[in-house]
Amino acid sequence: MPAIGLGSNWSEHRGRQSMEPKASVEELLAQADALRYNGHYEEAEQLYLRILEQEPDNAAAHHGLGLVYYLHGGDFEKSLAEFKRAVELDPTNITYRLDWAKALTTVAPLEEDADKMVALLQEAKAEFERVLELDPENQEALKQLAYLEEWGV
């Protein structure tokens, strides 16, 4: 009767396992995005964090993580930090700028400190204006700026 243990079969398995290609960051990002789209926020969060361990300056992962924090559990502070980091890393990405600015307008009314609320709304306005510098016809930025003007910002 053969001994039970880590014989040659284990070595062969380990060799095959190490030869399997690792998923690229792009593939991991696509998986994380799909998980987020389908409402699997915890799994998406873990995958985005795994990507950021490999590539701390991956703007798309920061943006995706910001969306997870924003959409699931309403961790707005973390969400704003992730959106801001994505914009810092990829300043010409209109989607990142729009999402950050819209998150600012969502968080601002929750502020008890009126001065901080106004500061957040002014920051959002500045971001929407930057979007228009990149894309003068951007309808979302135009709409949001009209809302902010109605609010007196």
Short mmCIF file of C-alpha atoms in Angstrom, two decimals:
data_model
loop_
_atom_site.label_atom_id
_atom_site.label_comp_id
_atom_site.label_asym_id
_atom_site.label_seq_id
_atom_site.Cartn_x
_atom_site.Cartn_y
_atom_site.Cartn_z
CA MET A 1 0.00 0.00 0.00
CA PRO A 2 1.49 3.37 -0.98
CA ALA A 3 2.28 5.90 1.71
CA ILE A 4 0.01 8.90 1.98
CA GLY A 5 1.98 12.09 1.77
CA LEU A 6 3.52 14.65 -0.52
CA GLY A 7 5.12 12.25 -2.96
CA SER A 8 5.91 12.89 -6.59
CA ASN A 9 2.30 13.70 -7.43
CA TRP A 10 2.49 16.73 -5.13
CA SER A 11 5.65 17.91 -6.84
CA GLU A 12 4.03 17.54 -10.23
CA HIS A 13 0.95 19.45 -9.05
CA ARG A 14 3.06 22.26 -7.62
CA GLY A 15 5.03 22.49 -10.85
CA ARG A 16 1.86 22.74 -12.93
CA GLN A 17 0.42 25.31 -10.55
CA SER A 18 3.45 27.58 -10.82
CA MET A 19 3.39 27.28 -14.62
CA GLU A 20 -0.24 28.48 -14.81
CA PRO A 21 -0.24 32.09 -15.96
CA LYS A 22 -1.15 34.61 -13.31
CA ALA A 23 -4.04 36.88 -14.16
CA SER A 24 -2.87 40.22 -15.45
CA VAL A 25 -3.85 43.39 -13.65
CA GLU A 26 -6.19 44.16 -16.54
CA GLU A 27 -7.89 40.79 -16.12
CA LEU A 28 -8.19 41.29 -12.35
CA LEU A 29 -9.63 44.75 -12.93
CA ALA A 30 -12.21 43.35 -15.35
CA GLN A 31 -13.14 40.70 -12.77
CA ALA A 32 -13.44 43.30 -10.00
CA ASP A 33 -15.57 45.55 -12.20
CA ALA A 34 -17.86 42.63 -13.09
CA LEU A 35 -18.25 41.74 -9.41
CA ARG A 36 -19.12 45.36 -8.61
CA TYR A 37 -21.60 45.61 -11.50
CA ASN A 38 -23.33 42.49 -10.19
CA GLY A 39 -23.57 43.75 -6.61
CA HIS A 40 -20.81 41.58 -5.14
CA TYR A 41 -19.23 44.53 -3.38
CA GLU A 42 -17.17 42.71 -0.76
CA GLU A 43 -15.53 40.48 -3.35
CA ALA A 44 -14.94 43.45 -5.66
CA GLU A 45 -13.37 45.40 -2.78
CA GLN A 46 -10.96 42.57 -2.03
CA LEU A 47 -9.96 42.29 -5.67
CA TYR A 48 -9.41 46.05 -6.04
CA LEU A 49 -7.27 45.99 -2.90
CA ARG A 50 -5.29 43.06 -4.33
CA ILE A 51 -4.69 45.04 -7.52
CA LEU A 52 -3.53 48.05 -5.50
CA GLU A 53 -1.08 45.84 -3.61
CA GLN A 54 0.51 45.03 -6.99
CA GLU A 55 0.07 48.50 -8.53
CA PRO A 56 -0.53 51.19 -5.90
CA ASP A 57 -0.90 53.85 -8.59
CA ASN A 58 -3.58 52.07 -10.62
CA ALA A 59 -6.16 54.82 -11.18
CA ALA A 60 -8.87 52.43 -12.39
CA ALA A 61 -8.58 50.33 -9.22
CA HIS A 62 -8.80 53.44 -7.03
CA HIS A 63 -11.88 54.55 -8.99
CA GLY A 64 -13.49 51.11 -8.70
CA LEU A 65 -12.78 51.00 -4.99
CA GLY A 66 -14.30 54.47 -4.65
CA LEU A 67 -17.46 53.22 -6.33
CA VAL A 68 -17.61 50.22 -4.00
CA TYR A 69 -17.31 52.43 -0.92
CA TYR A 70 -19.85 54.87 -2.33
CA LEU A 71 -22.43 52.31 -3.43
CA HIS A 72 -22.08 49.76 -0.65
CA GLY A 73 -22.31 50.91 2.91
CA GLY A 74 -21.98 54.60 2.13
CA ASP A 75 -18.42 54.97 3.38
CA PHE A 76 -18.20 58.42 1.85
CA GLU A 77 -14.88 59.45 3.39
CA LYS A 78 -13.11 56.44 1.90
CA SER A 79 -15.01 56.89 -1.34
CA LEU A 80 -13.94 60.52 -1.71
CA ALA A 81 -10.32 59.63 -0.94
CA GLU A 82 -10.30 56.89 -3.60
CA PHE A 83 -11.99 59.08 -6.22
CA LYS A 84 -9.56 61.90 -5.51
CA ARG A 85 -6.59 59.54 -5.85
CA ALA A 86 -7.91 58.24 -9.18
CA VAL A 87 -8.19 61.83 -10.46
CA GLU A 88 -4.69 62.66 -9.23
CA LEU A 89 -3.33 59.63 -11.10
CA ASP A 90 -5.33 60.20 -14.29
CA PRO A 91 -6.34 63.87 -14.37
CA THR A 92 -7.77 63.79 -17.89
CA ASN A 93 -10.22 60.96 -17.17
CA ILE A 94 -13.63 62.60 -17.31
CA THR A 95 -15.46 59.70 -15.66
CA TYR A 96 -13.19 59.84 -12.62
CA ARG A 97 -13.68 63.61 -12.31
CA LEU A 98 -17.46 63.37 -12.71
CA ASP A 99 -17.79 60.61 -10.14
CA TRP A 100 -15.63 62.50 -7.64
CA ALA A 101 -17.58 65.71 -8.15
CA LYS A 102 -20.95 63.95 -7.89
CA ALA A 103 -19.83 62.21 -4.71
CA LEU A 104 -18.86 65.61 -3.29
CA THR A 105 -22.36 66.93 -4.01
CA THR A 106 -23.85 63.89 -2.30
CA VAL A 107 -21.70 64.19 0.80
CA ALA A 108 -21.95 67.97 1.19
CA PRO A 109 -25.59 68.12 2.39
CA LEU A 110 -24.77 65.50 5.03
CA GLU A 111 -22.28 67.88 6.63
CA GLU A 112 -23.42 69.50 9.88
CA ASP A 113 -20.79 72.22 9.55
CA ALA A 114 -22.19 74.76 7.06
CA ASP A 115 -18.74 76.04 6.12
CA LYS A 116 -17.51 72.54 5.31
CA MET A 117 -20.66 71.87 3.30
CA VAL A 118 -20.08 74.99 1.20
CA ALA A 119 -16.41 74.08 0.75
CA LEU A 120 -17.37 70.61 -0.54
CA LEU A 121 -19.90 72.10 -2.96
CA GLN A 122 -17.32 74.62 -4.20
CA GLU A 123 -14.83 71.80 -4.70
CA ALA A 124 -17.48 69.89 -6.68
CA LYS A 125 -18.17 72.98 -8.79
CA ALA A 126 -14.46 73.34 -9.56
CA GLU A 127 -14.32 69.68 -10.65
CA PHE A 128 -17.34 70.05 -12.94
CA GLU A 129 -15.67 73.12 -14.44
CA ARG A 130 -12.48 71.09 -15.03
CA VAL A 131 -14.58 68.47 -16.83
CA LEU A 132 -15.86 71.23 -19.12
CA GLU A 133 -12.28 72.31 -19.81
CA LEU A 134 -11.64 68.76 -21.05
CA ASP A 135 -15.02 68.33 -22.74
CA PRO A 136 -16.87 71.63 -23.24
CA GLU A 137 -20.07 69.84 -24.31
CA ASN A 138 -20.25 67.42 -21.37
CA GLN A 139 -23.95 67.32 -20.55
CA GLU A 140 -23.55 65.83 -17.08
CA ALA A 141 -21.15 68.58 -15.99
CA LEU A 142 -23.40 71.27 -17.48
CA LYS A 143 -26.44 69.82 -15.68
CA GLN A 144 -24.62 69.55 -12.34
CA LEU A 145 -23.30 73.10 -12.61
CA ALA A 146 -26.85 74.32 -13.26
CA TYR A 147 -28.00 72.54 -10.08
CA LEU A 148 -25.17 74.07 -8.09
CA GLU A 149 -26.06 77.50 -9.44
CA GLU A 150 -29.66 76.97 -8.29
CA TRP A 151 -28.28 76.18 -4.84
CA GLY A 152 -26.32 79.43 -4.88
CA VAL A 153 -22.87 77.87 -5.23
#
